[in-house]
JSON list of C-alpha atoms in Angstrom, two decimals:
[
{"chain": "A", "resi": 9, "resn": "LYS", "atom": "CA", "xyz": [106.76, 118.48, 83.10]},
{"chain": "A", "resi": 10, "resn": "ALA", "atom": "CA", "xyz": [105.37, 115.77, 82.14]},
{"chain": "A", "resi": 11, "resn": "GLU", "atom": "CA", "xyz": [102.43, 114.99, 80.95]},
{"chain": "A", "resi": 12, "resn": "VAL", "atom": "CA", "xyz": [100.25, 111.34, 79.09]},
{"chain": "A", "resi": 13, "resn": "ILE", "atom": "CA", "xyz": [98.35, 112.69, 76.18]},
{"chain": "A", "resi": 14, "resn": "ALA", "atom": "CA", "xyz": [95.00, 109.84, 75.92]},
{"chain": "A", "resi": 15, "resn": "TYR", "atom": "CA", "xyz": [93.60, 110.10, 71.88]},
{"chain": "A", "resi": 16, "resn": "SER", "atom": "CA", "xyz": [89.97, 109.90, 71.79]},
{"chain": "A", "resi": 17, "resn": "LYS", "atom": "CA", "xyz": [89.36, 108.72, 68.43]},
{"chain": "A", "resi": 18, "resn": "LEU", "atom": "CA", "xyz": [91.80, 107.76, 65.37]},
{"chain": "A", "resi": 19, "resn": "ALA", "atom": "CA", "xyz": [90.72, 108.21, 61.49]},
{"chain": "A", "resi": 20, "resn": "GLY", "atom": "CA", "xyz": [91.84, 104.83, 61.08]},
{"chain": "A", "resi": 21, "resn": "SER", "atom": "CA", "xyz": [94.72, 103.59, 58.36]},
{"chain": "A", "resi": 22, "resn": "ASN", "atom": "CA", "xyz": [95.32, 103.32, 54.55]},
{"chain": "A", "resi": 23, "resn": "ASP", "atom": "CA", "xyz": [96.21, 99.10, 55.57]},
{"chain": "A", "resi": 24, "resn": "VAL", "atom": "CA", "xyz": [92.52, 98.15, 56.46]},
{"chain": "A", "resi": 25, "resn": "THR", "atom": "CA", "xyz": [94.22, 95.06, 58.51]},
{"chain": "A", "resi": 26, "resn": "VAL", "atom": "CA", "xyz": [95.65, 97.81, 60.98]},
{"chain": "A", "resi": 27, "resn": "ALA", "atom": "CA", "xyz": [92.46, 99.89, 60.44]},
{"chain": "A", "resi": 28, "resn": "LYS", "atom": "CA", "xyz": [90.64, 96.85, 62.09]},
{"chain": "A", "resi": 29, "resn": "ASP", "atom": "CA", "xyz": [92.89, 96.55, 64.53]},
{"chain": "A", "resi": 30, "resn": "ILE", "atom": "CA", "xyz": [92.52, 100.42, 65.31]},
{"chain": "A", "resi": 31, "resn": "TYR", "atom": "CA", "xyz": [88.45, 99.82, 65.66]},
{"chain": "A", "resi": 32, "resn": "ALA", "atom": "CA", "xyz": [88.78, 96.47, 67.68]},
{"chain": "A", "resi": 33, "resn": "ALA", "atom": "CA", "xyz": [90.99, 98.36, 70.04]},
{"chain": "A", "resi": 34, "resn": "TYR", "atom": "CA", "xyz": [88.47, 101.57, 70.28]},
{"chain": "A", "resi": 35, "resn": "ARG", "atom": "CA", "xyz": [85.29, 99.71, 70.99]},
{"chain": "A", "resi": 36, "resn": "ALA", "atom": "CA", "xyz": [87.37, 97.51, 73.42]},
{"chain": "A", "resi": 37, "resn": "GLY", "atom": "CA", "xyz": [88.19, 101.10, 75.67]},
{"chain": "A", "resi": 38, "resn": "MET", "atom": "CA", "xyz": [91.52, 101.22, 74.47]},
{"chain": "A", "resi": 39, "resn": "ARG", "atom": "CA", "xyz": [93.17, 104.76, 73.77]},
{"chain": "A", "resi": 40, "resn": "LEU", "atom": "CA", "xyz": [95.94, 105.96, 72.04]},
{"chain": "A", "resi": 41, "resn": "LYS", "atom": "CA", "xyz": [98.10, 107.47, 74.45]},
{"chain": "A", "resi": 42, "resn": "GLN", "atom": "CA", "xyz": [101.48, 109.17, 74.07]},
{"chain": "A", "resi": 43, "resn": "VAL", "atom": "CA", "xyz": [103.94, 111.14, 77.01]},
{"chain": "A", "resi": 44, "resn": "ARG", "atom": "CA", "xyz": [104.49, 114.73, 76.24]},
{"chain": "A", "resi": 45, "resn": "VAL", "atom": "CA", "xyz": [107.84, 115.85, 78.23]},
{"chain": "A", "resi": 46, "resn": "HIS", "atom": "CA", "xyz": [108.01, 120.04, 78.50]},
{"chain": "A", "resi": 47, "resn": "LEU", "atom": "CA", "xyz": [111.66, 120.96, 79.15]},
{"chain": "A", "resi": 48, "resn": "ASN", "atom": "CA", "xyz": [112.81, 124.37, 80.21]},
{"chain": "A", "resi": 49, "resn": "GLN", "atom": "CA", "xyz": [116.65, 124.29, 80.94]},
{"chain": "A", "resi": 50, "resn": "SER", "atom": "CA", "xyz": [116.55, 120.99, 82.62]},
{"chain": "A", "resi": 51, "resn": "GLU", "atom": "CA", "xyz": [117.10, 117.19, 81.26]},
{"chain": "A", "resi": 52, "resn": "LEU", "atom": "CA", "xyz": [115.25, 113.50, 80.15]},
{"chain": "A", "resi": 53, "resn": "VAL", "atom": "CA", "xyz": [116.25, 110.41, 79.75]},
{"chain": "A", "resi": 54, "resn": "ILE", "atom": "CA", "xyz": [114.65, 107.92, 78.10]},
{"chain": "A", "resi": 55, "resn": "GLU", "atom": "CA", "xyz": [114.59, 103.95, 77.48]},
{"chain": "A", "resi": 56, "resn": "SER", "atom": "CA", "xyz": [116.90, 103.69, 74.01]},
{"chain": "A", "resi": 57, "resn": "GLY", "atom": "CA", "xyz": [114.03, 103.68, 71.02]},
{"chain": "A", "resi": 58, "resn": "ALA", "atom": "CA", "xyz": [111.48, 104.46, 73.42]},
{"chain": "A", "resi": 59, "resn": "LEU", "atom": "CA", "xyz": [111.37, 109.23, 71.11]},
{"chain": "A", "resi": 60, "resn": "HIS", "atom": "CA", "xyz": [108.85, 109.95, 68.93]},
{"chain": "A", "resi": 61, "resn": "TYR", "atom": "CA", "xyz": [109.86, 113.43, 67.90]},
{"chain": "A", "resi": 62, "resn": "MET", "atom": "CA", "xyz": [110.66, 116.83, 69.59]},
{"chain": "A", "resi": 63, "resn": "ARG", "atom": "CA", "xyz": [110.52, 120.26, 69.14]},
{"chain": "A", "resi": 64, "resn": "GLY", "atom": "CA", "xyz": [113.87, 122.66, 70.52]},
{"chain": "A", "resi": 65, "resn": "THR", "atom": "CA", "xyz": [117.36, 122.70, 71.78]},
{"chain": "A", "resi": 66, "resn": "PHE", "atom": "CA", "xyz": [118.88, 120.07, 73.19]},
{"chain": "A", "resi": 67, "resn": "ASP", "atom": "CA", "xyz": [122.17, 118.48, 73.76]},
{"chain": "A", "resi": 68, "resn": "ILE", "atom": "CA", "xyz": [121.80, 114.92, 72.97]},
{"chain": "A", "resi": 69, "resn": "GLU", "atom": "CA", "xyz": [124.22, 111.90, 74.74]},
{"chain": "A", "resi": 70, "resn": "ALA", "atom": "CA", "xyz": [123.90, 108.67, 73.90]},
{"chain": "A", "resi": 71, "resn": "LYS", "atom": "CA", "xyz": [126.48, 105.99, 75.84]},
{"chain": "A", "resi": 72, "resn": "SER", "atom": "CA", "xyz": [127.02, 102.88, 76.59]},
{"chain": "A", "resi": 73, "resn": "GLY", "atom": "CA", "xyz": [127.79, 103.22, 79.72]},
{"chain": "A", "resi": 74, "resn": "GLY", "atom": "CA", "xyz": [131.60, 101.09, 79.79]},
{"chain": "A", "resi": 75, "resn": "ALA", "atom": "CA", "xyz": [132.10, 96.93, 79.51]},
{"chain": "A", "resi": 76, "resn": "GLY", "atom": "CA", "xyz": [130.13, 95.92, 83.06]},
{"chain": "A", "resi": 77, "resn": "LYS", "atom": "CA", "xyz": [126.82, 97.40, 81.31]},
{"chain": "A", "resi": 78, "resn": "TRP", "atom": "CA", "xyz": [126.82, 95.85, 78.82]},
{"chain": "A", "resi": 79, "resn": "LEU", "atom": "CA", "xyz": [127.06, 92.69, 80.19]},
{"chain": "A", "resi": 80, "resn": "LYS", "atom": "CA", "xyz": [124.69, 93.39, 81.74]},
{"chain": "A", "resi": 81, "resn": "SER", "atom": "CA", "xyz": [122.75, 94.60, 79.21]},
{"chain": "A", "resi": 82, "resn": "LYS", "atom": "CA", "xyz": [123.50, 90.88, 77.82]},
{"chain": "A", "resi": 83, "resn": "LEU", "atom": "CA", "xyz": [122.04, 89.31, 80.08]},
{"chain": "A", "resi": 84, "resn": "SER", "atom": "CA", "xyz": [119.30, 91.05, 81.37]},
{"chain": "A", "resi": 85, "resn": "GLY", "atom": "CA", "xyz": [117.82, 91.92, 77.99]},
{"chain": "A", "resi": 86, "resn": "GLU", "atom": "CA", "xyz": [117.90, 95.44, 79.03]},
{"chain": "A", "resi": 87, "resn": "SER", "atom": "CA", "xyz": [118.81, 97.83, 76.66]},
{"chain": "A", "resi": 88, "resn": "THR", "atom": "CA", "xyz": [122.61, 99.82, 77.90]},
{"chain": "A", "resi": 89, "resn": "VAL", "atom": "CA", "xyz": [121.68, 103.14, 75.63]},
{"chain": "A", "resi": 90, "resn": "LYS", "atom": "CA", "xyz": [119.44, 105.60, 78.05]},
{"chain": "A", "resi": 91, "resn": "PRO", "atom": "CA", "xyz": [119.73, 108.40, 75.78]},
{"chain": "A", "resi": 92, "resn": "ARG", "atom": "CA", "xyz": [119.35, 111.62, 77.80]},
{"chain": "A", "resi": 93, "resn": "TYR", "atom": "CA", "xyz": [118.08, 115.55, 76.07]},
{"chain": "A", "resi": 94, "resn": "ARG", "atom": "CA", "xyz": [119.03, 118.41, 77.94]},
{"chain": "A", "resi": 95, "resn": "GLY", "atom": "CA", "xyz": [117.61, 121.51, 77.02]},
{"chain": "A", "resi": 96, "resn": "THR", "atom": "CA", "xyz": [115.01, 123.48, 75.88]},
{"chain": "A", "resi": 97, "resn": "GLY", "atom": "CA", "xyz": [111.78, 122.19, 73.97]},
{"chain": "A", "resi": 98, "resn": "LEU", "atom": "CA", "xyz": [108.90, 119.44, 73.65]},
{"chain": "A", "resi": 99, "resn": "ILE", "atom": "CA", "xyz": [109.80, 116.02, 73.50]},
{"chain": "A", "resi": 100, "resn": "HIS", "atom": "CA", "xyz": [106.79, 113.17, 72.56]},
{"chain": "A", "resi": 101, "resn": "LEU", "atom": "CA", "xyz": [107.80, 109.99, 72.79]},
{"chain": "A", "resi": 102, "resn": "GLU", "atom": "CA", "xyz": [106.27, 107.24, 71.27]},
{"chain": "A", "resi": 103, "resn": "PRO", "atom": "CA", "xyz": [102.12, 106.51, 70.81]},
{"chain": "A", "resi": 104, "resn": "THR", "atom": "CA", "xyz": [101.29, 102.88, 71.98]},
{"chain": "A", "resi": 105, "resn": "PHE", "atom": "CA", "xyz": [98.26, 101.21, 73.79]},
{"chain": "A", "resi": 106, "resn": "GLY", "atom": "CA", "xyz": [99.58, 100.73, 76.93]},
{"chain": "A", "resi": 107, "resn": "HIS", "atom": "CA", "xyz": [99.45, 102.89, 80.51]},
{"chain": "A", "resi": 108, "resn": "PHE", "atom": "CA", "xyz": [101.67, 104.40, 81.98]},
{"chain": "A", "resi": 109, "resn": "ILE", "atom": "CA", "xyz": [102.89, 105.03, 86.23]},
{"chain": "A", "resi": 110, "resn": "PHE", "atom": "CA", "xyz": [103.82, 108.08, 87.51]},
{"chain": "A", "resi": 111, "resn": "LEU", "atom": "CA", "xyz": [106.75, 108.22, 90.12]},
{"chain": "A", "resi": 112, "resn": "ASP", "atom": "CA", "xyz": [107.53, 110.71, 92.22]},
{"chain": "A", "resi": 113, "resn": "LEU", "atom": "CA", "xyz": [110.93, 109.35, 94.39]},
{"chain": "A", "resi": 114, "resn": "LYS", "atom": "CA", "xyz": [112.39, 110.98, 97.14]},
{"chain": "A", "resi": 115, "resn": "ASN", "atom": "CA", "xyz": [115.70, 110.08, 97.81]},
{"chain": "A", "resi": 116, "resn": "GLU", "atom": "CA", "xyz": [114.69, 106.51, 97.47]},
{"chain": "A", "resi": 117, "resn": "THR", "atom": "CA", "xyz": [115.32, 103.54, 94.88]},
{"chain": "A", "resi": 118, "resn": "TRP", "atom": "CA", "xyz": [113.03, 101.27, 93.44]},
{"chain": "A", "resi": 119, "resn": "ILE", "atom": "CA", "xyz": [114.01, 97.81, 91.70]},
{"chain": "A", "resi": 120, "resn": "VAL", "atom": "CA", "xyz": [111.12, 97.49, 88.73]},
{"chain": "A", "resi": 121, "resn": "ASP", "atom": "CA", "xyz": [110.36, 94.64, 86.40]},
{"chain": "A", "resi": 122, "resn": "GLN", "atom": "CA", "xyz": [113.07, 95.08, 82.79]},
{"chain": "A", "resi": 123, "resn": "GLY", "atom": "CA", "xyz": [111.37, 96.64, 80.68]},
{"chain": "A", "resi": 124, "resn": "MET", "atom": "CA", "xyz": [109.26, 98.45, 82.99]},
{"chain": "A", "resi": 125, "resn": "PHE", "atom": "CA", "xyz": [111.26, 101.58, 82.61]},
{"chain": "A", "resi": 126, "resn": "TYR", "atom": "CA", "xyz": [110.30, 104.23, 79.98]},
{"chain": "A", "resi": 127, "resn": "ALA", "atom": "CA", "xyz": [111.30, 107.85, 80.92]},
{"chain": "A", "resi": 128, "resn": "SER", "atom": "CA", "xyz": [112.16, 110.59, 83.89]},
{"chain": "A", "resi": 129, "resn": "GLU", "atom": "CA", "xyz": [113.91, 113.47, 84.86]},
{"chain": "A", "resi": 130, "resn": "GLY", "atom": "CA", "xyz": [117.57, 113.56, 84.45]},
{"chain": "A", "resi": 131, "resn": "SER", "atom": "CA", "xyz": [118.46, 113.74, 88.25]},
{"chain": "A", "resi": 132, "resn": "VAL", "atom": "CA", "xyz": [117.18, 110.27, 88.98]},
{"chain": "A", "resi": 133, "resn": "ASN", "atom": "CA", "xyz": [119.49, 107.20, 87.86]},
{"chain": "A", "resi": 134, "resn": "VAL", "atom": "CA", "xyz": [118.54, 104.53, 86.12]},
{"chain": "A", "resi": 135, "resn": "ASP", "atom": "CA", "xyz": [120.50, 100.51, 85.96]},
{"chain": "A", "resi": 136, "resn": "ALA", "atom": "CA", "xyz": [120.32, 97.34, 86.13]},
{"chain": "A", "resi": 137, "resn": "VAL", "atom": "CA", "xyz": [121.21, 95.88, 89.05]},
{"chain": "A", "resi": 138, "resn": "MET", "atom": "CA", "xyz": [121.09, 91.62, 89.93]},
{"chain": "A", "resi": 139, "resn": "GLN", "atom": "CA", "xyz": [117.87, 89.82, 91.95]},
{"chain": "A", "resi": 140, "resn": "SER", "atom": "CA", "xyz": [118.75, 89.13, 95.07]},
{"chain": "A", "resi": 141, "resn": "ASN", "atom": "CA", "xyz": [116.67, 85.99, 95.24]},
{"chain": "A", "resi": 142, "resn": "VAL", "atom": "CA", "xyz": [119.07, 83.97, 92.96]},
{"chain": "A", "resi": 143, "resn": "SER", "atom": "CA", "xyz": [115.91, 81.11, 92.35]},
{"chain": "A", "resi": 144, "resn": "SER", "atom": "CA", "xyz": [113.72, 83.26, 91.81]},
{"chain": "A", "resi": 145, "resn": "ALA", "atom": "CA", "xyz": [115.13, 84.35, 88.36]},
{"chain": "A", "resi": 146, "resn": "LEU", "atom": "CA", "xyz": [116.85, 81.19, 87.63]},
{"chain": "A", "resi": 147, "resn": "PHE", "atom": "CA", "xyz": [113.11, 79.41, 88.00]},
{"chain": "A", "resi": 148, "resn": "GLY", "atom": "CA", "xyz": [110.95, 81.96, 88.23]},
{"chain": "A", "resi": 149, "resn": "GLY", "atom": "CA", "xyz": [111.62, 83.80, 84.20]},
{"chain": "A", "resi": 150, "resn": "GLU", "atom": "CA", "xyz": [112.38, 86.45, 85.46]},
{"chain": "A", "resi": 151, "resn": "GLY", "atom": "CA", "xyz": [115.87, 87.10, 84.36]},
{"chain": "A", "resi": 152, "resn": "LEU", "atom": "CA", "xyz": [118.91, 87.51, 86.63]},
{"chain": "A", "resi": 153, "resn": "PHE", "atom": "CA", "xyz": [118.06, 91.59, 86.25]},
{"chain": "A", "resi": 154, "resn": "GLN", "atom": "CA", "xyz": [116.24, 93.98, 87.11]},
{"chain": "A", "resi": 155, "resn": "THR", "atom": "CA", "xyz": [116.01, 97.63, 86.66]},
{"chain": "A", "resi": 156, "resn": "GLN", "atom": "CA", "xyz": [116.88, 100.20, 89.31]},
{"chain": "A", "resi": 157, "resn": "LEU", "atom": "CA", "xyz": [115.52, 103.66, 89.95]},
{"chain": "A", "resi": 158, "resn": "MET", "atom": "CA", "xyz": [117.25, 105.62, 92.18]},
{"chain": "A", "resi": 159, "resn": "GLY", "atom": "CA", "xyz": [117.85, 109.07, 93.48]},
{"chain": "A", "resi": 160, "resn": "GLN", "atom": "CA", "xyz": [115.23, 112.61, 93.61]},
{"chain": "A", "resi": 161, "resn": "GLY", "atom": "CA", "xyz": [112.44, 113.31, 90.18]},
{"chain": "A", "resi": 162, "resn": "TRP", "atom": "CA", "xyz": [110.10, 111.30, 88.50]},
{"chain": "A", "resi": 163, "resn": "ALA", "atom": "CA", "xyz": [109.81, 108.10, 86.57]},
{"chain": "A", "resi": 164, "resn": "ILE", "atom": "CA", "xyz": [107.35, 106.61, 84.06]},
{"chain": "A", "resi": 165, "resn": "LEU", "atom": "CA", "xyz": [106.41, 103.66, 84.60]},
{"chain": "A", "resi": 166, "resn": "SER", "atom": "CA", "xyz": [105.23, 101.39, 80.97]},
{"chain": "A", "resi": 167, "resn": "SER", "atom": "CA", "xyz": [102.16, 98.57, 82.87]},
{"chain": "A", "resi": 168, "resn": "PRO", "atom": "CA", "xyz": [100.34, 95.68, 81.35]},
{"chain": "A", "resi": 169, "resn": "VAL", "atom": "CA", "xyz": [97.63, 97.78, 83.70]},
{"chain": "A", "resi": 170, "resn": "PRO", "atom": "CA", "xyz": [96.51, 100.83, 84.32]},
{"chain": "A", "resi": 171, "resn": "PRO", "atom": "CA", "xyz": [98.00, 101.99, 87.37]},
{"chain": "A", "resi": 172, "resn": "GLU", "atom": "CA", "xyz": [93.68, 102.03, 89.38]},
{"chain": "A", "resi": 173, "resn": "GLU", "atom": "CA", "xyz": [94.29, 98.39, 89.01]},
{"chain": "A", "resi": 174, "resn": "ILE", "atom": "CA", "xyz": [97.07, 97.25, 91.07]},
{"chain": "A", "resi": 175, "resn": "VAL", "atom": "CA", "xyz": [97.05, 96.21, 94.15]},
{"chain": "A", "resi": 176, "resn": "LYS", "atom": "CA", "xyz": [99.49, 98.04, 96.24]},
{"chain": "A", "resi": 177, "resn": "ILE", "atom": "CA", "xyz": [100.27, 96.02, 99.39]},
{"chain": "A", "resi": 178, "resn": "GLN", "atom": "CA", "xyz": [102.26, 97.22, 102.82]},
{"chain": "A", "resi": 179, "resn": "LEU", "atom": "CA", "xyz": [104.25, 94.77, 104.05]},
{"chain": "A", "resi": 180, "resn": "ASN", "atom": "CA", "xyz": [104.36, 95.95, 107.66]},
{"chain": "A", "resi": 181, "resn": "ASN", "atom": "CA", "xyz": [107.62, 92.77, 108.54]},
{"chain": "A", "resi": 182, "resn": "GLU", "atom": "CA", "xyz": [105.34, 90.89, 107.02]},
{"chain": "A", "resi": 183, "resn": "ARG", "atom": "CA", "xyz": [106.75, 88.11, 104.27]},
{"chain": "A", "resi": 184, "resn": "LEU", "atom": "CA", "xyz": [104.69, 88.46, 100.60]},
{"chain": "A", "resi": 185, "resn": "GLN", "atom": "CA", "xyz": [104.86, 85.30, 98.40]},
{"chain": "A", "resi": 186, "resn": "VAL", "atom": "CA", "xyz": [103.70, 86.63, 94.93]},
{"chain": "A", "resi": 187, "resn": "ASP", "atom": "CA", "xyz": [104.71, 84.06, 91.37]},
{"chain": "A", "resi": 188, "resn": "GLY", "atom": "CA", "xyz": [107.21, 86.73, 89.57]},
{"chain": "A", "resi": 189, "resn": "ASN", "atom": "CA", "xyz": [104.97, 87.67, 86.42]},
{"chain": "A", "resi": 190, "resn": "PHE", "atom": "CA", "xyz": [101.84, 89.10, 88.42]},
{"chain": "A", "resi": 191, "resn": "ALA", "atom": "CA", "xyz": [104.24, 91.22, 90.86]},
{"chain": "A", "resi": 192, "resn": "LEU", "atom": "CA", "xyz": [105.81, 95.01, 89.71]}
]
């Protein structure tokens, strides 16, 4: 089970600059959020560096994936190491003022921008794939690789905007062209 905890108020900081930034963020309507995952003899895969703390009994696996994944990571800027936690307990991911999108994959494949992957159930395969349109990769500033999520289970993506501000467009044998930095 995964959930987002939104903190209604922070008490500030011992650093005046940080306290001013926190005050400004709250006045702008931003709230500090954190993903919390309850595992019960199950698995969680997270983006490298996203762990805040955990409590429980876990086996941790952090394989790099070999030379092929290393090369993809160098070309894409994505981390090749996606730590995997197996067991029972509670895992908190890093707090952020960012936003999250929850996906429920049903034996599907999703391609998302690099840097959006945050966490998933262990049943979801997370990999880097080369863009099919090389001109978009070279001239659109989006890079050669994107992140592929495949399988069944939930996944959490980080988003630059709240989910309710994302425009979803259903295509029916149509072509859609969007400037790369406006598409997720």
